[in-house]
Short mmCIF file of C-alpha atoms in Angstrom, two decimals:
data_model
loop_
_atom_site.label_atom_id
_atom_site.label_comp_id
_atom_site.label_asym_id
_atom_site.label_seq_id
_atom_site.Cartn_x
_atom_site.Cartn_y
_atom_site.Cartn_z
CA MET K 1395 -0.05 0.05 0.01
CA VAL K 1396 1.26 3.41 -0.98
CA SER K 1397 1.32 6.12 1.66
CA GLY K 1398 0.95 9.81 1.10
CA HIS K 1399 -0.62 13.15 2.07
CA ASP K 1400 -3.19 15.46 0.64
CA THR K 1401 -0.98 18.41 0.54
CA PRO K 1402 -1.19 20.51 -2.81
CA ALA K 1403 1.50 19.42 -5.26
CA VAL K 1404 4.65 21.56 -5.53
CA VAL K 1405 6.01 21.85 -9.15
CA CYS K 1406 9.79 21.92 -9.56
CA GLU K 1407 10.92 24.63 -12.11
CA PRO K 1408 13.40 23.49 -14.66
CA GLY K 1409 16.94 24.38 -13.71
CA GLY K 1410 20.38 22.86 -13.79
CA VAL K 1411 21.51 19.52 -12.94
CA PRO K 1412 20.08 18.96 -9.35
CA GLU K 1413 22.50 18.14 -6.49
CA SER K 1414 19.71 16.49 -4.87
CA VAL K 1415 18.68 12.89 -5.83
CA CYS K 1416 15.40 11.20 -4.41
CA VAL K 1417 15.57 7.39 -4.86
CA LEU K 1418 12.28 5.43 -4.39
CA GLY K 1419 13.13 1.86 -3.51
CA LEU K 1420 16.14 1.01 -1.36
CA GLY K 1421 16.91 -2.46 -2.70
CA LEU K 1422 20.09 -3.62 -4.26
CA ILE K 1423 19.99 -1.04 -7.24
CA GLY K 1424 18.13 1.67 -5.43
CA GLY K 1425 20.34 1.44 -2.25
CA SER K 1426 23.58 1.43 -4.43
CA VAL K 1427 22.38 4.63 -6.19
CA VAL K 1428 21.95 6.41 -2.86
CA ARG K 1429 25.34 5.32 -1.81
CA ALA K 1430 27.12 6.23 -5.00
CA ALA K 1431 25.27 9.61 -5.38
CA HIS K 1432 26.61 10.35 -1.64
CA VAL K 1433 30.07 9.39 -2.57
CA ALA K 1434 29.99 11.72 -5.50
CA GLY K 1435 29.08 14.68 -3.40
CA ARG K 1436 25.37 14.68 -3.95
CA LYS K 1437 22.61 15.16 -1.34
CA ALA K 1438 20.65 11.76 -1.66
CA PHE K 1439 17.65 10.67 0.32
CA GLY K 1440 15.22 7.71 -0.30
CA TYR K 1441 12.03 6.04 0.37
CA ASN K 1442 11.22 2.29 0.96
CA ARG K 1443 8.03 0.61 1.86
CA SER K 1444 9.71 -1.64 4.22
CA ALA K 1445 10.36 -0.08 7.61
CA ALA K 1446 13.29 -2.62 8.27
CA ALA K 1447 15.03 -1.37 5.02
CA VAL K 1448 14.62 2.13 6.23
CA GLU K 1449 16.03 1.44 9.57
CA ALA K 1450 18.94 -0.24 8.24
CA ALA K 1451 19.73 2.42 5.77
CA ARG K 1452 19.34 4.98 8.73
CA ALA K 1453 21.63 2.77 10.74
CA ASP K 1454 24.24 3.21 7.97
CA GLY K 1455 24.02 7.11 8.13
CA PHE K 1456 21.72 7.50 5.13
CA ASP K 1457 18.65 9.75 4.92
CA ALA K 1458 15.68 7.45 4.41
CA SER K 1459 11.74 7.34 5.19
CA SER K 1460 8.96 4.90 4.89
CA ASP K 1461 6.65 7.82 4.13
CA LEU K 1462 6.22 8.14 0.36
CA GLY K 1463 4.18 11.36 0.51
CA GLU K 1464 6.68 13.06 2.88
CA VAL K 1465 9.65 12.04 0.59
CA LEU K 1466 7.96 13.29 -2.53
CA GLU K 1467 7.11 16.56 -1.01
CA ARG K 1468 10.59 17.15 0.03
CA ALA K 1469 11.68 16.10 -3.63
CA ALA K 1470 9.38 18.75 -4.97
CA ARG K 1471 10.75 21.58 -2.66
CA GLU K 1472 14.28 20.53 -3.46
CA GLU K 1473 13.65 20.04 -7.19
CA SER K 1474 15.36 16.74 -6.91
CA LEU K 1475 16.05 14.17 -9.68
CA ILE K 1476 13.52 11.33 -8.87
CA VAL K 1477 14.95 7.89 -9.48
CA VAL K 1478 12.21 5.05 -9.50
CA ALA K 1479 13.93 1.97 -8.16
CA VAL K 1480 10.87 -0.19 -7.29
CA PRO K 1481 10.03 -3.60 -9.11
CA MET K 1482 7.96 -3.26 -12.05
CA PRO K 1483 4.55 -4.26 -10.35
CA ALA K 1484 4.84 -1.27 -8.05
CA VAL K 1485 5.92 1.29 -10.61
CA GLY K 1486 2.36 2.45 -11.51
CA ALA K 1487 1.38 3.21 -8.01
CA VAL K 1488 4.75 5.22 -7.39
CA LEU K 1489 4.26 7.19 -10.55
CA GLY K 1490 0.73 8.07 -9.44
CA GLU K 1491 2.26 9.54 -6.30
CA ILE K 1492 4.85 11.28 -8.22
CA ALA K 1493 2.11 12.85 -10.52
CA ARG K 1494 0.30 14.03 -7.45
CA LEU K 1495 2.92 15.49 -5.26
CA ALA K 1496 6.03 16.23 -7.52
CA PRO K 1497 4.84 16.38 -10.94
CA GLY K 1498 7.38 18.93 -12.31
CA CYS K 1499 10.56 17.03 -11.04
CA PRO K 1500 12.73 15.32 -13.53
CA VAL K 1501 12.00 11.62 -13.39
CA THR K 1502 14.18 8.51 -14.24
CA ASP K 1503 14.30 4.82 -13.33
CA VAL K 1504 16.44 1.99 -12.97
CA VAL K 1505 13.99 -0.80 -13.80
CA SER K 1506 15.11 -3.48 -16.10
CA VAL K 1507 12.57 -2.99 -18.79
CA LYS K 1508 11.94 0.33 -20.50
CA GLY K 1509 8.82 0.01 -22.76
CA PRO K 1510 6.25 -0.62 -19.90
CA VAL K 1511 7.80 1.91 -17.64
CA ALA K 1512 7.56 4.52 -20.48
CA ALA K 1513 3.99 3.63 -21.02
CA ALA K 1514 3.18 3.96 -17.34
CA VAL K 1515 5.00 7.26 -17.32
CA ARG K 1516 2.67 8.59 -20.15
CA GLU K 1517 -0.33 7.18 -18.50
CA HIS K 1518 0.47 9.29 -15.41
CA GLY K 1519 1.09 12.43 -17.47
CA LEU K 1520 5.03 12.72 -16.52
CA ASP K 1521 6.31 11.96 -19.96
CA ALA K 1522 7.62 15.63 -20.58
CA ARG K 1523 10.08 15.28 -17.58
CA TYR K 1524 10.96 11.60 -18.06
CA VAL K 1525 14.08 10.01 -19.28
CA GLY K 1526 14.56 6.33 -18.78
CA GLY K 1527 17.56 4.55 -17.43
CA HIS K 1528 18.97 1.10 -16.64
CA PRO K 1529 22.28 0.50 -14.83
CA MET K 1530 23.57 -2.85 -16.34
CA ALA K 1531 24.95 -4.12 -12.99
CA GLY K 1532 23.93 -6.12 -10.03
CA THR K 1533 24.38 -9.34 -7.98
CA ALA K 1534 22.28 -12.40 -6.97
CA GLN K 1535 21.59 -10.59 -3.86
CA SER K 1536 18.83 -8.23 -2.84
CA GLY K 1537 17.88 -5.65 -0.41
CA TRP K 1538 19.45 -2.74 1.26
CA THR K 1539 22.28 -4.68 2.84
CA ALA K 1540 23.40 -5.94 -0.69
CA GLY K 1541 23.91 -2.40 -1.93
CA ASP K 1542 27.51 -0.97 -2.73
CA ALA K 1543 28.58 2.37 -3.67
CA ALA K 1544 30.98 0.79 -6.20
CA LEU K 1545 28.31 -1.35 -7.78
CA PHE K 1546 28.23 0.95 -11.06
CA ARG K 1547 31.98 1.71 -11.46
CA GLY K 1548 32.84 0.74 -14.88
CA ALA K 1549 29.43 -0.48 -15.75
CA THR K 1550 27.11 0.51 -18.55
CA TRP K 1551 24.39 2.63 -17.71
CA VAL K 1552 21.52 2.92 -20.36
CA VAL K 1553 19.98 6.37 -20.77
CA GLY K 1554 16.74 6.62 -22.90
CA VAL K 1555 16.61 8.38 -26.27
CA ASP K 1556 12.93 8.03 -27.03
CA GLU K 1557 11.39 10.68 -29.29
CA GLY K 1558 10.49 13.85 -27.41
CA ARG K 1559 13.06 13.63 -24.60
CA ASP K 1560 13.97 16.96 -22.86
CA PRO K 1561 17.71 17.50 -23.37
CA ALA K 1562 17.94 19.11 -19.91
CA VAL K 1563 16.38 16.04 -18.20
CA TRP K 1564 18.53 13.86 -20.28
CA ARG K 1565 21.67 15.63 -19.15
CA GLN K 1566 20.54 15.33 -15.50
CA VAL K 1567 20.12 11.51 -15.80
CA ALA K 1568 23.41 11.21 -17.75
CA ALA K 1569 25.15 13.09 -15.14
CA LEU K 1570 23.83 10.82 -12.48
CA ALA K 1571 25.08 7.79 -14.29
CA LEU K 1572 28.45 9.31 -14.91
CA ASP K 1573 28.69 10.43 -11.26
CA CYS K 1574 28.05 6.81 -10.04
CA GLY K 1575 31.06 5.63 -12.06
CA SER K 1576 29.25 4.24 -15.09
CA VAL K 1577 29.51 4.84 -18.80
CA VAL K 1578 26.43 5.98 -20.79
CA VAL K 1579 25.01 3.93 -23.62
CA PRO K 1580 21.80 5.76 -25.30
CA ALA K 1581 19.04 3.43 -26.49
CA GLU K 1582 15.48 3.52 -27.39
CA SER K 1583 12.88 1.65 -25.07
CA VAL K 1584 12.13 -1.00 -27.60
CA GLU K 1585 15.64 -1.61 -28.62
CA HIS K 1586 16.82 -1.80 -25.09
CA ASP K 1587 14.11 -4.28 -24.26
CA ASP K 1588 15.03 -6.50 -27.03
CA ALA K 1589 18.89 -6.19 -25.93
CA ALA K 1590 17.98 -6.84 -22.29
CA ALA K 1591 15.97 -10.00 -23.20
CA ARG K 1592 18.99 -11.38 -24.86
CA ILE K 1593 21.80 -10.62 -22.41
CA SER K 1594 19.89 -10.24 -19.09
CA HIS K 1595 16.60 -11.95 -18.80
CA LEU K 1596 17.32 -14.94 -21.06
CA PRO K 1597 20.39 -15.74 -18.82
CA HIS K 1598 18.14 -15.80 -15.85
CA VAL K 1599 15.73 -18.36 -17.68
CA LEU K 1600 18.66 -20.40 -18.77
CA ALA K 1601 20.38 -20.38 -15.16
CA GLU K 1602 17.02 -21.57 -13.67
CA SER K 1603 16.89 -24.27 -16.13
CA LEU K 1604 20.63 -25.41 -15.61
CA ALA K 1605 20.01 -25.45 -11.79
CA ILE K 1606 16.87 -27.64 -12.36
CA ALA K 1607 18.80 -29.89 -14.60
CA GLY K 1608 21.74 -30.25 -12.27
CA ALA K 1609 19.34 -30.93 -9.19
CA ARG K 1610 17.55 -33.78 -11.02
CA GLY K 1611 20.87 -35.58 -11.30
CA GLY K 1612 20.66 -36.21 -7.56
CA ASP K 1613 23.41 -36.05 -4.94
CA LEU K 1614 26.14 -37.31 -7.24
CA ALA K 1615 25.64 -34.67 -9.85
CA MET K 1616 25.66 -31.97 -6.99
CA ALA K 1617 28.88 -33.36 -5.62
CA LEU K 1618 30.60 -33.16 -8.91
CA ALA K 1619 29.30 -29.71 -9.73
CA ALA K 1620 32.24 -27.29 -10.25
CA GLY K 1621 33.04 -24.11 -12.07
CA SER K 1622 30.93 -24.22 -15.11
CA PHE K 1623 27.77 -25.33 -13.13
CA ARG K 1624 28.58 -22.57 -10.53
CA ASP K 1625 29.06 -19.85 -13.14
CA GLY K 1626 26.16 -20.97 -15.30
CA THR K 1627 23.58 -21.01 -12.67
CA ARG K 1628 24.89 -17.96 -10.45
CA VAL K 1629 21.89 -15.70 -11.16
CA ALA K 1630 19.45 -18.55 -10.32
CA GLY K 1631 20.31 -17.35 -6.82
CA THR K 1632 18.32 -14.21 -7.36
CA ALA K 1633 15.04 -13.94 -5.46
CA PRO K 1634 12.40 -15.49 -7.72
CA ALA K 1635 10.00 -12.55 -7.42
CA LEU K 1636 12.63 -10.16 -8.83
CA VAL K 1637 13.25 -12.64 -11.83
CA ASP K 1638 9.45 -13.00 -12.39
CA ALA K 1639 9.05 -9.11 -12.34
CA MET K 1640 11.93 -8.80 -15.05
CA CYS K 1641 10.87 -11.56 -17.27
CA GLU K 1642 7.11 -11.20 -17.28
CA ALA K 1643 7.27 -7.36 -17.74
CA ASN K 1644 9.54 -7.99 -20.80
CA ALA K 1645 7.73 -11.03 -22.19
CA ASP K 1646 7.06 -9.36 -25.66
CA ALA K 1647 10.86 -9.05 -26.26
CA LEU K 1648 11.70 -12.33 -24.30
CA LEU K 1649 9.50 -14.77 -26.08
CA PRO K 1650 10.82 -14.44 -29.55
CA VAL K 1651 14.28 -14.79 -28.10
CA LEU K 1652 13.43 -17.88 -26.19
CA ASP K 1653 12.00 -19.25 -29.63
CA GLU K 1654 15.63 -18.49 -31.18
CA VAL K 1655 17.37 -20.50 -28.50
CA LEU K 1656 14.95 -23.32 -28.66
CA ASP K 1657 15.70 -23.40 -32.17
CA THR K 1658 19.38 -23.44 -31.62
CA LEU K 1659 19.17 -26.27 -29.10
CA HIS K 1660 16.83 -28.23 -31.44
CA GLU K 1661 19.35 -28.00 -34.20
CA ALA K 1662 22.16 -28.94 -31.75
CA ARG K 1663 20.31 -32.06 -30.64
CA LYS K 1664 19.56 -33.02 -34.20
CA SER K 1665 23.12 -32.67 -35.16
CA LEU K 1666 24.20 -34.87 -32.06
CA VAL K 1667 21.66 -37.41 -33.08
CA GLU K 1668 22.49 -37.59 -36.83
CA ARG K 1669 26.11 -36.99 -36.92
CA SER K 1670 27.37 -37.45 -33.17
CA SER K 1671 28.64 -33.83 -33.37
CA THR K 1672 28.03 -30.42 -31.46
CA SER K 1673 30.74 -28.59 -33.46
CA VAL K 1674 28.38 -26.31 -35.12
CA LEU K 1675 26.98 -25.10 -31.84
CA THR K 1676 30.42 -25.02 -30.20
CA SER K 1677 32.11 -23.13 -33.02
CA ALA K 1678 29.43 -20.49 -33.14
CA GLY K 1679 29.25 -20.13 -29.47
CA PHE K 1680 33.01 -19.77 -29.10
CA ALA K 1681 32.98 -16.99 -31.93
CA ALA K 1682 30.32 -15.15 -30.15
CA ARG K 1683 32.05 -15.26 -26.80
CA GLN K 1684 35.28 -14.32 -28.34
CA GLY K 1685 33.57 -11.27 -30.09
CA TYR K 1686 32.13 -10.30 -26.51
CA GLU K 1687 35.53 -10.33 -24.84
CA ASN K 1688 37.23 -8.43 -27.54
CA ARG K 1689 34.81 -5.54 -27.47
CA GLY K 1690 36.60 -3.81 -24.55
CA SER K 1691 39.70 -3.05 -26.52
CA SER K 1692 37.76 -1.40 -29.56
CA ARG K 1693 34.79 0.40 -27.69
CA LYS K 1694 33.89 3.75 -29.38
CA VAL K 1695 33.47 7.03 -27.38
CA ILE K 1696 30.68 9.27 -28.09
CA ASP K 1697 32.01 12.76 -28.57
CA GLY K 1698 30.53 15.94 -29.89
CA ILE K 1699 26.78 15.18 -29.58
CA VAL K 1700 25.24 18.02 -27.62
CA PRO K 1701 21.76 17.40 -26.02
CA GLY K 1702 19.46 19.88 -27.29
CA GLU K 1703 21.25 20.74 -30.65
CA PRO K 1704 19.33 19.71 -33.88
CA GLY K 1705 19.25 15.98 -34.60
CA TRP K 1706 20.80 15.06 -31.08
CA LEU K 1707 18.35 12.13 -30.44
CA ASP K 1708 18.91 10.65 -33.71
CA ALA K 1709 22.74 10.99 -33.39
CA LEU K 1710 22.66 9.38 -29.88
CA ARG K 1711 20.52 6.50 -30.97
CA GLU K 1712 22.90 5.72 -33.89
CA ALA K 1713 25.85 5.91 -31.63
CA GLY K 1714 24.07 3.50 -29.14
CA ARG K 1715 23.34 0.92 -31.83
CA ALA K 1716 27.00 0.95 -32.79
CA GLY K 1717 27.88 0.12 -29.10
CA ALA K 1718 29.40 3.52 -28.43
CA VAL K 1719 29.50 5.00 -24.80
CA LEU K 1720 29.36 8.30 -23.34
CA VAL K 1721 32.16 8.84 -20.83
CA ALA K 1722 31.72 12.59 -20.13
CA LEU K 1723 29.13 15.38 -20.95
CA PRO K 1724 30.12 17.90 -23.37
CA GLU K 1725 32.27 20.50 -21.50
CA GLU K 1726 29.58 23.32 -21.88
CA GLU K 1727 26.79 21.16 -20.55
CA ALA K 1728 28.78 19.67 -17.48
CA ARG K 1729 27.83 20.48 -14.17
#
């Protein structure tokens, strides 16, 4: 249940990049954003529905509350950048409270799907001040105690470039990602969700399947399990509700990718039956893995694209599709 007050909404006037960051949801990712923003010198405060998480955050010296209305009223007064960090099922209710109490604040999120969040943002009338985000970082752990200020260092942080984004808000969201130690990859919501289905949500599904297959082998299989089983099933240690929230929210993108993998496995099985060979699968997989490992040495850096200049969104989309990253805002746009 979402708490709140009947106090009239305060509208934040557009301004420069806010020092203040309001994080709604203090789990692994939201809690790490609060910590990283604090380390970067920003004022950071947060909300969590669970009183236990709030008490743990306060015990660690952070500014946290379980009163969503009070937190959003403060965000409105301080013109904070609001970061939505709750699971997808709770996003709609939180956006409703933002629309009621802080409708003019810039809003971003760290949810692992972008299309459904963007649709919910439009439904609540917040689109003009919204730019989506998704830090590609995490662990199999969850909750406030799993958070780490260093979680995003060197990681990729997607910043949305859907049509109609406000360049000032875009700079604010990108600046937060950079302050947290990440590099920025611009991406549209639909393209992000397809990519996330392939490199984030599918691995969860496969890890669960591998864990089940191993367990079905009984005690002997578990006694023999070593590095490949451990690494292949690592994310199966994630809380099931969190995996469900990711995969179910991105079902439209995940289903065709699952079909691709099933086709690949079917062909591998057919080859093993007919030719006693797995070479087609292993050769293609090895080449794909090598390509992934070699990307770091040839990564392109985005330079000279200034948010707000003509064609800036198109230019950032193309750069993102090419795998280029933003490591700093243009000098004249920096905080």
